[in-house]
Amino acid sequence: MAGIVPLPAATAGPTHPEVHVGGEFTLGRLSEGVVLGLAAVTCVGSQDPVDQALAVAVAKDRPDLEKPQVDSADFDPASPKHRYSLTMVRYFPLEGDDRSDVVVMRGSLEAVMAETNVSRKDKGLLRRNAVWAQAHGWRPLAVATAPVTGRDQVGPFTMQGFVYIGIGPTKPLPNSGPSNWAWVQVWSASLRVQHWINVAAVFTLSCTGYIIMDPFFGPAGGQSADVGFQMGWVRMVHFTVGFLWIVLGLTRVVAAFTSRDRHQRWNEWWPLKSKQDVKYLGEVLGHYALIKNHAPLFLGHNPLQQLTYTAVYLACGVQMFTGLTLFGLYHQTNWFWELMATPAHWVGIPFIRLFHTMMMFCLWAFVIVHVYLAVRADSLERHGGISSMINGGVWLRQGAKPVDAPEIG
Ligand code: HEM
């Protein structure tokens, strides 16, 4: 059994030119540099270029840290079956002068996470940082440790973090130093509840509206048969949900002018209040058109989203109005329904019905693009799209400076 063997001086010299170490990400259980030291633990005489690059990084960044190497009896290399290596190391300086016997697990992030009892939050952090590093050309070498509790007995593994490994030409990682993400609460519970009621209402109104437009059930080709009150039920659901949706829309309008939550106020929807706003809109458009590399960062909605949502709110208002016009046609018993039905007398009932139907297809087009962009924001950018409308928060890198919020701490 080997203890700590000091590094031979030669290992601090030139290494494999293609492999670099770009820093470390630690979950904070061990102080900085220790994760790097643990990642560098390897079998004596290893010719692996990653091991050699790690040895150079330790010699450069943590000259105080001895580089432990163990003999092959204490080293179990990674294999296709388990994509991590296991190394038993004695008297490792985990914290300060305290030395412990530990087993170090090093390898693929997903494989190491699967062997450790890592919380959902930490998993999110690790994956976010790994994806961010990979986007800059770096790969994570994950590190976990387990205490040696007795002769041939090892405790549970604890995830510690990872080291960024670059293979081939790599650009330096931006914001070098400890990288992290912050979860920022943005959408209030009432806004989220309204959003999902809207989804249910638009879905129900679309299904029932489509059947009113084209009643595909019942006899075909003009044959007559008794279909009972089927269409009556469909229309009743359409009207009931339609009126509930109008009430919900009215509460949204009231909130836009009275709410203390700035994300619910009307000025959050309108992006063209100053010259600076117009400039931001141009930059966002340039980014979406793949002309500009970077777009200004917004915590809430960016100017293009603001314009889109303003248009969607207006479209919904028009849909409600034309719905009331059609409804008013059957109930012209008082001045209100007479007034509501007036547009149909001006432009004709077929036009209002066509318009009401075309607006439905416009809303569908918006929903398709909206869902695509939300899933994309969740999975590719790891910023939070659909998840933000469930838990109310988005992820931003620490130190990020959104133009509509203070620096993220
Ligand atoms: C997302 C919202 C909505 C969608 C997608 C939608 C869709 C439709 C569609 C496709 C039709 C059939 C048009 C035709 O061919 O005659 C229709 C009819 C109708 N809608 Fe809507 N609608 C919506 C909201 C509303 C609202 C808020 C009201 C008002 C309460 C309303 C009231 C009506 C009425 C009265 C009819 C005519 C029913 C009939 O003639 O039997 N709709 N709707």
PDB file of C-alpha atoms in Angstrom, residues 147-379:
ATOM      1  CA  PRO A 147     -13.779   8.126   3.531  1.00  0.00           C
ATOM      2  CA  VAL A 148     -11.897   4.932   4.310  1.00  0.00           C
ATOM      3  CA  THR A 149     -13.715   3.756   7.421  1.00  0.00           C
ATOM      4  CA  GLY A 150     -11.778   0.606   8.259  1.00  0.00           C
ATOM      5  CA  ARG A 151      -9.717  -2.132   6.753  1.00  0.00           C
ATOM      6  CA  ASP A 152     -11.170  -2.588   3.230  1.00  0.00           C
ATOM      7  CA  GLN A 153     -14.218  -0.557   4.218  1.00  0.00           C
ATOM      8  CA  VAL A 154     -15.255   2.588   2.379  1.00  0.00           C
ATOM      9  CA  GLY A 155     -18.048   5.050   3.256  1.00  0.00           C
ATOM     10  CA  PRO A 156     -20.478   6.623   0.764  1.00  0.00           C
ATOM     11  CA  PHE A 157     -19.098   8.794  -2.049  1.00  0.00           C
ATOM     12  CA  THR A 158     -19.606  12.575  -1.881  1.00  0.00           C
ATOM     13  CA  MET A 159     -19.565  14.695  -5.027  1.00  0.00           C
ATOM     14  CA  GLN A 160     -16.932  17.444  -4.787  1.00  0.00           C
ATOM     15  CA  GLY A 161     -16.910  19.136  -8.206  1.00  0.00           C
ATOM     16  CA  PHE A 162     -14.892  18.917 -11.370  1.00  0.00           C
ATOM     17  CA  VAL A 163     -11.804  20.134 -13.136  1.00  0.00           C
ATOM     18  CA  TYR A 164     -12.019  21.706 -16.608  1.00  0.00           C
ATOM     19  CA  ILE A 165      -9.899  19.751 -19.089  1.00  0.00           C
ATOM     20  CA  GLY A 166      -9.168  21.169 -22.545  1.00  0.00           C
ATOM     21  CA  ILE A 167      -7.996  18.891 -25.335  1.00  0.00           C
ATOM     22  CA  GLY A 168      -6.543  20.536 -28.415  1.00  0.00           C
ATOM     23  CA  PRO A 169      -6.601  24.288 -28.955  1.00  0.00           C
ATOM     24  CA  THR A 170      -8.911  25.886 -26.387  1.00  0.00           C
ATOM     25  CA  LYS A 171      -9.886  29.447 -25.571  1.00  0.00           C
ATOM     26  CA  PRO A 172      -9.498  30.524 -21.932  1.00  0.00           C
ATOM     27  CA  LEU A 173     -12.694  30.174 -19.932  1.00  0.00           C
ATOM     28  CA  PRO A 174     -14.417  33.540 -19.479  1.00  0.00           C
ATOM     29  CA  ASN A 175     -14.686  34.785 -15.855  1.00  0.00           C
ATOM     30  CA  SER A 176     -11.922  32.490 -14.702  1.00  0.00           C
ATOM     31  CA  GLY A 177     -12.146  31.715 -11.016  1.00  0.00           C
ATOM     32  CA  PRO A 178     -15.016  29.985  -9.261  1.00  0.00           C
ATOM     33  CA  SER A 179     -17.922  29.851 -11.670  1.00  0.00           C
ATOM     34  CA  ASN A 180     -21.458  29.593 -10.436  1.00  0.00           C
ATOM     35  CA  TRP A 181     -25.088  30.144 -11.253  1.00  0.00           C
ATOM     36  CA  ALA A 182     -27.705  32.030  -9.333  1.00  0.00           C
ATOM     37  CA  TRP A 183     -31.400  31.242  -9.253  1.00  0.00           C
ATOM     38  CA  VAL A 184     -33.434  34.436  -9.415  1.00  0.00           C
ATOM     39  CA  GLN A 185     -37.148  34.504  -8.563  1.00  0.00           C
ATOM     40  CA  VAL A 186     -38.965  36.441 -11.309  1.00  0.00           C
ATOM     41  CA  TRP A 187     -42.573  35.354 -11.902  1.00  0.00           C
ATOM     42  CA  SER A 188     -45.054  35.665  -9.026  1.00  0.00           C
ATOM     43  CA  ALA A 189     -47.387  32.780  -8.128  1.00  0.00           C
ATOM     44  CA  SER A 190     -50.462  34.700  -9.346  1.00  0.00           C
ATOM     45  CA  LEU A 191     -48.870  35.351 -12.754  1.00  0.00           C
ATOM     46  CA  ARG A 192     -47.954  31.659 -13.110  1.00  0.00           C
ATOM     47  CA  VAL A 193     -51.467  30.505 -12.135  1.00  0.00           C
ATOM     48  CA  GLN A 194     -52.960  32.948 -14.678  1.00  0.00           C
ATOM     49  CA  HIS A 195     -50.581  31.644 -17.343  1.00  0.00           C
ATOM     50  CA  TRP A 196     -51.646  28.003 -16.908  1.00  0.00           C
ATOM     51  CA  ILE A 197     -55.372  28.920 -16.732  1.00  0.00           C
ATOM     52  CA  ASN A 198     -54.828  30.765 -20.032  1.00  0.00           C
ATOM     53  CA  VAL A 199     -53.257  27.635 -21.528  1.00  0.00           C
ATOM     54  CA  ALA A 200     -56.254  25.515 -20.440  1.00  0.00           C
ATOM     55  CA  ALA A 201     -58.760  28.143 -21.671  1.00  0.00           C
ATOM     56  CA  VAL A 202     -57.144  28.644 -25.098  1.00  0.00           C
ATOM     57  CA  PHE A 203     -56.867  24.850 -25.510  1.00  0.00           C
ATOM     58  CA  THR A 204     -60.561  24.283 -24.637  1.00  0.00           C
ATOM     59  CA  LEU A 205     -61.755  27.231 -26.753  1.00  0.00           C
ATOM     60  CA  SER A 206     -59.659  26.005 -29.699  1.00  0.00           C
ATOM     61  CA  CYS A 207     -61.038  22.434 -29.516  1.00  0.00           C
ATOM     62  CA  THR A 208     -64.664  23.510 -29.125  1.00  0.00           C
ATOM     63  CA  GLY A 209     -64.276  26.386 -31.640  1.00  0.00           C
ATOM     64  CA  TYR A 210     -62.805  23.981 -34.215  1.00  0.00           C
ATOM     65  CA  ILE A 211     -65.818  21.669 -33.792  1.00  0.00           C
ATOM     66  CA  ILE A 212     -68.220  24.622 -34.187  1.00  0.00           C
ATOM     67  CA  MET A 213     -66.342  25.573 -37.381  1.00  0.00           C
ATOM     68  CA  ASP A 214     -66.284  21.985 -38.714  1.00  0.00           C
ATOM     69  CA  PRO A 215     -68.504  19.561 -36.789  1.00  0.00           C
ATOM     70  CA  PHE A 216     -66.666  16.423 -37.880  1.00  0.00           C
ATOM     71  CA  PHE A 217     -68.699  14.013 -35.748  1.00  0.00           C
ATOM     72  CA  GLY A 218     -72.208  12.877 -36.630  1.00  0.00           C
ATOM     73  CA  PRO A 219     -73.517  11.834 -40.061  1.00  0.00           C
ATOM     74  CA  ALA A 220     -71.423  12.679 -43.142  1.00  0.00           C
ATOM     75  CA  GLY A 221     -72.496  13.948 -46.551  1.00  0.00           C
ATOM     76  CA  GLY A 222     -75.680  15.653 -45.539  1.00  0.00           C
ATOM     77  CA  GLN A 223     -77.399  12.462 -44.210  1.00  0.00           C
ATOM     78  CA  SER A 224     -79.749  13.295 -41.433  1.00  0.00           C
ATOM     79  CA  ALA A 225     -79.497  11.485 -38.135  1.00  0.00           C
ATOM     80  CA  ASP A 226     -80.252  12.450 -34.596  1.00  0.00           C
ATOM     81  CA  VAL A 227     -76.983  13.453 -32.907  1.00  0.00           C
ATOM     82  CA  GLY A 228     -78.790  14.616 -29.798  1.00  0.00           C
ATOM     83  CA  PHE A 229     -77.597  17.768 -28.090  1.00  0.00           C
ATOM     84  CA  GLN A 230     -73.907  17.238 -28.974  1.00  0.00           C
ATOM     85  CA  MET A 231     -73.409  20.618 -30.677  1.00  0.00           C
ATOM     86  CA  GLY A 232     -75.358  22.291 -27.884  1.00  0.00           C
ATOM     87  CA  TRP A 233     -72.857  20.959 -25.335  1.00  0.00           C
ATOM     88  CA  VAL A 234     -69.891  21.998 -27.449  1.00  0.00           C
ATOM     89  CA  ARG A 235     -71.268  25.506 -27.834  1.00  0.00           C
ATOM     90  CA  MET A 236     -72.132  25.714 -24.129  1.00  0.00           C
ATOM     91  CA  VAL A 237     -68.557  24.774 -23.148  1.00  0.00           C
ATOM     92  CA  HIS A 238     -67.219  27.300 -25.685  1.00  0.00           C
ATOM     93  CA  PHE A 239     -69.340  30.138 -24.302  1.00  0.00           C
ATOM     94  CA  THR A 240     -68.783  29.266 -20.616  1.00  0.00           C
ATOM     95  CA  VAL A 241     -65.010  29.034 -20.979  1.00  0.00           C
ATOM     96  CA  GLY A 242     -65.103  32.101 -23.247  1.00  0.00           C
ATOM     97  CA  PHE A 243     -66.767  34.217 -20.542  1.00  0.00           C
ATOM     98  CA  LEU A 244     -64.414  32.886 -17.839  1.00  0.00           C
ATOM     99  CA  TRP A 245     -61.488  33.743 -20.093  1.00  0.00           C
ATOM    100  CA  ILE A 246     -62.808  37.303 -20.521  1.00  0.00           C
ATOM    101  CA  VAL A 247     -63.016  37.672 -16.706  1.00  0.00           C
ATOM    102  CA  LEU A 248     -59.424  36.416 -16.417  1.00  0.00           C
ATOM    103  CA  GLY A 249     -58.371  38.912 -19.103  1.00  0.00           C
ATOM    104  CA  LEU A 250     -60.029  41.757 -17.165  1.00  0.00           C
ATOM    105  CA  THR A 251     -58.171  40.804 -13.947  1.00  0.00           C
ATOM    106  CA  ARG A 252     -54.930  40.878 -15.973  1.00  0.00           C
ATOM    107  CA  VAL A 253     -55.694  44.389 -17.217  1.00  0.00           C
ATOM    108  CA  VAL A 254     -56.452  45.577 -13.656  1.00  0.00           C
ATOM    109  CA  ALA A 255     -53.182  44.006 -12.406  1.00  0.00           C
ATOM    110  CA  ALA A 256     -51.264  45.761 -15.197  1.00  0.00           C
ATOM    111  CA  PHE A 257     -52.167  49.120 -13.659  1.00  0.00           C
ATOM    112  CA  THR A 258     -52.364  48.296  -9.954  1.00  0.00           C
ATOM    113  CA  SER A 259     -49.911  45.471  -9.204  1.00  0.00           C
ATOM    114  CA  ARG A 260     -46.850  46.136  -7.048  1.00  0.00           C
ATOM    115  CA  ASP A 261     -45.004  43.346  -8.872  1.00  0.00           C
ATOM    116  CA  ARG A 262     -43.093  45.173 -11.596  1.00  0.00           C
ATOM    117  CA  HIS A 263     -43.216  42.133 -13.899  1.00  0.00           C
ATOM    118  CA  GLN A 264     -47.015  42.452 -13.993  1.00  0.00           C
ATOM    119  CA  ARG A 265     -47.107  46.198 -14.790  1.00  0.00           C
ATOM    120  CA  TRP A 266     -48.069  47.458 -18.265  1.00  0.00           C
ATOM    121  CA  ASN A 267     -44.674  49.082 -18.863  1.00  0.00           C
ATOM    122  CA  GLU A 268     -43.065  45.607 -18.781  1.00  0.00           C
ATOM    123  CA  TRP A 269     -44.922  44.862 -22.039  1.00  0.00           C
ATOM    124  CA  TRP A 270     -44.029  48.028 -23.890  1.00  0.00           C
ATOM    125  CA  PRO A 271     -40.404  48.142 -25.062  1.00  0.00           C
ATOM    126  CA  LEU A 272     -40.310  51.475 -26.866  1.00  0.00           C
ATOM    127  CA  LYS A 273     -40.294  54.000 -24.040  1.00  0.00           C
ATOM    128  CA  SER A 274     -36.887  55.578 -24.772  1.00  0.00           C
ATOM    129  CA  LYS A 275     -34.122  55.758 -27.403  1.00  0.00           C
ATOM    130  CA  GLN A 276     -32.152  53.225 -25.369  1.00  0.00           C
ATOM    131  CA  ASP A 277     -35.096  50.802 -25.588  1.00  0.00           C
ATOM    132  CA  VAL A 278     -35.109  51.087 -29.392  1.00  0.00           C
ATOM    133  CA  LYS A 279     -31.348  50.414 -29.401  1.00  0.00           C
ATOM    134  CA  TYR A 280     -31.825  47.277 -27.290  1.00  0.00           C
ATOM    135  CA  LEU A 281     -34.582  46.127 -29.632  1.00  0.00           C
ATOM    136  CA  GLY A 282     -32.199  46.528 -32.615  1.00  0.00           C
ATOM    137  CA  GLU A 283     -29.503  44.541 -30.813  1.00  0.00           C
ATOM    138  CA  VAL A 284     -31.894  41.716 -29.908  1.00  0.00           C
ATOM    139  CA  LEU A 285     -33.214  41.594 -33.493  1.00  0.00           C
ATOM    140  CA  GLY A 286     -29.617  41.495 -34.806  1.00  0.00           C
ATOM    141  CA  HIS A 287     -28.842  38.586 -32.466  1.00  0.00           C
ATOM    142  CA  TYR A 288     -31.962  36.636 -33.481  1.00  0.00           C
ATOM    143  CA  ALA A 289     -31.059  37.238 -37.162  1.00  0.00           C
ATOM    144  CA  LEU A 290     -27.561  35.770 -36.430  1.00  0.00           C
ATOM    145  CA  ILE A 291     -25.912  39.114 -37.302  1.00  0.00           C
ATOM    146  CA  LYS A 292     -24.732  39.938 -33.775  1.00  0.00           C
ATOM    147  CA  ASN A 293     -22.907  37.506 -31.469  1.00  0.00           C
ATOM    148  CA  HIS A 294     -24.308  38.905 -28.254  1.00  0.00           C
ATOM    149  CA  ALA A 295     -27.613  40.407 -27.243  1.00  0.00           C
ATOM    150  CA  PRO A 296     -28.259  42.483 -24.114  1.00  0.00           C
ATOM    151  CA  LEU A 297     -29.286  40.261 -21.196  1.00  0.00           C
ATOM    152  CA  PHE A 298     -32.747  40.747 -19.680  1.00  0.00           C
ATOM    153  CA  LEU A 299     -34.048  39.204 -16.463  1.00  0.00           C
ATOM    154  CA  GLY A 300     -37.704  39.583 -17.511  1.00  0.00           C
ATOM    155  CA  HIS A 301     -38.743  39.906 -21.151  1.00  0.00           C
ATOM    156  CA  ASN A 302     -36.375  41.218 -23.813  1.00  0.00           C
ATOM    157  CA  PRO A 303     -37.800  43.969 -26.124  1.00  0.00           C
ATOM    158  CA  LEU A 304     -38.736  41.472 -28.837  1.00  0.00           C
ATOM    159  CA  GLN A 305     -40.602  39.327 -26.324  1.00  0.00           C
ATOM    160  CA  GLN A 306     -42.294  42.459 -24.983  1.00  0.00           C
ATOM    161  CA  LEU A 307     -43.521  43.408 -28.469  1.00  0.00           C
ATOM    162  CA  THR A 308     -44.658  39.825 -29.127  1.00  0.00           C
ATOM    163  CA  TYR A 309     -46.594  39.583 -25.866  1.00  0.00           C
ATOM    164  CA  THR A 310     -48.203  42.996 -26.459  1.00  0.00           C
ATOM    165  CA  ALA A 311     -49.376  41.698 -29.847  1.00  0.00           C
ATOM    166  CA  VAL A 312     -50.633  38.472 -28.249  1.00  0.00           C
ATOM    167  CA  TYR A 313     -52.576  40.364 -25.559  1.00  0.00           C
ATOM    168  CA  LEU A 314     -54.139  42.528 -28.295  1.00  0.00           C
ATOM    169  CA  ALA A 315     -54.969  39.436 -30.376  1.00  0.00           C
ATOM    170  CA  CYS A 316     -56.664  37.841 -27.366  1.00  0.00           C
ATOM    171  CA  GLY A 317     -58.623  41.080 -26.769  1.00  0.00           C
ATOM    172  CA  VAL A 318     -59.780  41.086 -30.411  1.00  0.00           C
ATOM    173  CA  GLN A 319     -60.728  37.389 -30.141  1.00  0.00           C
ATOM    174  CA  MET A 320     -62.810  38.143 -27.054  1.00  0.00           C
ATOM    175  CA  PHE A 321     -64.464  41.089 -28.806  1.00  0.00           C
ATOM    176  CA  THR A 322     -65.391  39.126 -31.963  1.00  0.00           C
ATOM    177  CA  GLY A 323     -66.614  36.263 -29.730  1.00  0.00           C
ATOM    178  CA  LEU A 324     -68.891  38.710 -27.918  1.00  0.00           C
ATOM    179  CA  THR A 325     -70.084  40.065 -31.297  1.00  0.00           C
ATOM    180  CA  LEU A 326     -71.086  36.554 -32.437  1.00  0.00           C
ATOM    181  CA  PHE A 327     -72.695  35.847 -29.063  1.00  0.00           C
ATOM    182  CA  GLY A 328     -74.557  39.185 -29.167  1.00  0.00           C
ATOM    183  CA  LEU A 329     -76.229  38.200 -32.466  1.00  0.00           C
ATOM    184  CA  TYR A 330     -78.448  35.688 -30.654  1.00  0.00           C
ATOM    185  CA  HIS A 331     -79.241  37.871 -27.682  1.00  0.00           C
ATOM    186  CA  GLN A 332     -80.087  41.351 -28.972  1.00  0.00           C
ATOM    187  CA  THR A 333     -82.511  41.881 -26.136  1.00  0.00           C
ATOM    188  CA  ASN A 334     -80.783  44.854 -24.519  1.00  0.00           C
ATOM    189  CA  TRP A 335     -78.569  47.762 -25.489  1.00  0.00           C
ATOM    190  CA  PHE A 336     -75.325  45.953 -24.495  1.00  0.00           C
ATOM    191  CA  TRP A 337     -75.795  42.975 -26.836  1.00  0.00           C
ATOM    192  CA  GLU A 338     -77.101  45.267 -29.574  1.00  0.00           C
ATOM    193  CA  LEU A 339     -73.915  47.293 -29.242  1.00  0.00           C
ATOM    194  CA  MET A 340     -71.762  44.141 -29.264  1.00  0.00           C
ATOM    195  CA  ALA A 341     -73.471  42.836 -32.405  1.00  0.00           C
ATOM    196  CA  THR A 342     -73.012  46.137 -34.318  1.00  0.00           C
ATOM    197  CA  PRO A 343     -69.716  45.150 -36.067  1.00  0.00           C
ATOM    198  CA  ALA A 344     -71.500  42.121 -37.579  1.00  0.00           C
ATOM    199  CA  HIS A 345     -74.125  44.458 -39.069  1.00  0.00           C
ATOM    200  CA  TRP A 346     -71.378  46.608 -40.575  1.00  0.00           C
ATOM    201  CA  VAL A 347     -69.099  43.972 -42.102  1.00  0.00           C
ATOM    202  CA  GLY A 348     -71.422  40.951 -42.205  1.00  0.00           C
ATOM    203  CA  ILE A 349     -71.628  37.839 -40.043  1.00  0.00           C
ATOM    204  CA  PRO A 350     -69.456  35.660 -42.359  1.00  0.00           C
ATOM    205  CA  PHE A 351     -66.591  38.135 -42.091  1.00  0.00           C
ATOM    206  CA  ILE A 352     -66.713  38.165 -38.270  1.00  0.00           C
ATOM    207  CA  ARG A 353     -66.811  34.332 -38.208  1.00  0.00           C
ATOM    208  CA  LEU A 354     -63.883  34.149 -40.626  1.00  0.00           C
ATOM    209  CA  PHE A 355     -61.937  36.704 -38.600  1.00  0.00           C
ATOM    210  CA  HIS A 356     -62.650  34.837 -35.323  1.00  0.00           C
ATOM    211  CA  THR A 357     -61.409  31.602 -36.956  1.00  0.00           C
ATOM    212  CA  MET A 358     -58.293  33.215 -38.498  1.00  0.00           C
ATOM    213  CA  MET A 359     -57.355  34.636 -35.095  1.00  0.00           C
ATOM    214  CA  MET A 360     -57.529  31.095 -33.709  1.00  0.00           C
ATOM    215  CA  PHE A 361     -54.960  29.944 -36.283  1.00  0.00           C
ATOM    216  CA  CYS A 362     -52.759  32.979 -35.490  1.00  0.00           C
ATOM    217  CA  LEU A 363     -52.875  32.033 -31.791  1.00  0.00           C
ATOM    218  CA  TRP A 364     -51.877  28.462 -32.680  1.00  0.00           C
ATOM    219  CA  ALA A 365     -48.894  29.765 -34.678  1.00  0.00           C
ATOM    220  CA  PHE A 366     -47.802  31.801 -31.646  1.00  0.00           C
ATOM    221  CA  VAL A 367     -48.224  28.792 -29.311  1.00  0.00           C
ATOM    222  CA  ILE A 368     -46.004  26.571 -31.529  1.00  0.00           C
ATOM    223  CA  VAL A 369     -43.140  29.124 -31.645  1.00  0.00           C
ATOM    224  CA  HIS A 370     -43.612  30.012 -27.948  1.00  0.00           C
ATOM    225  CA  VAL A 371     -43.370  26.365 -26.791  1.00  0.00           C
ATOM    226  CA  TYR A 372     -40.345  25.723 -29.057  1.00  0.00           C
ATOM    227  CA  LEU A 373     -38.466  28.753 -27.659  1.00  0.00           C
ATOM    228  CA  ALA A 374     -39.363  27.855 -24.047  1.00  0.00           C
ATOM    229  CA  VAL A 375     -38.108  24.261 -24.431  1.00  0.00           C
ATOM    230  CA  ARG A 376     -34.991  25.584 -26.172  1.00  0.00           C
ATOM    231  CA  ALA A 377     -34.259  28.062 -23.343  1.00  0.00           C
ATOM    232  CA  ASP A 378     -34.606  25.224 -20.822  1.00  0.00           C
ATOM    233  CA  SER A 379     -32.527  22.598 -22.585  1.00  0.00           C
TER     234      SER A 379
END
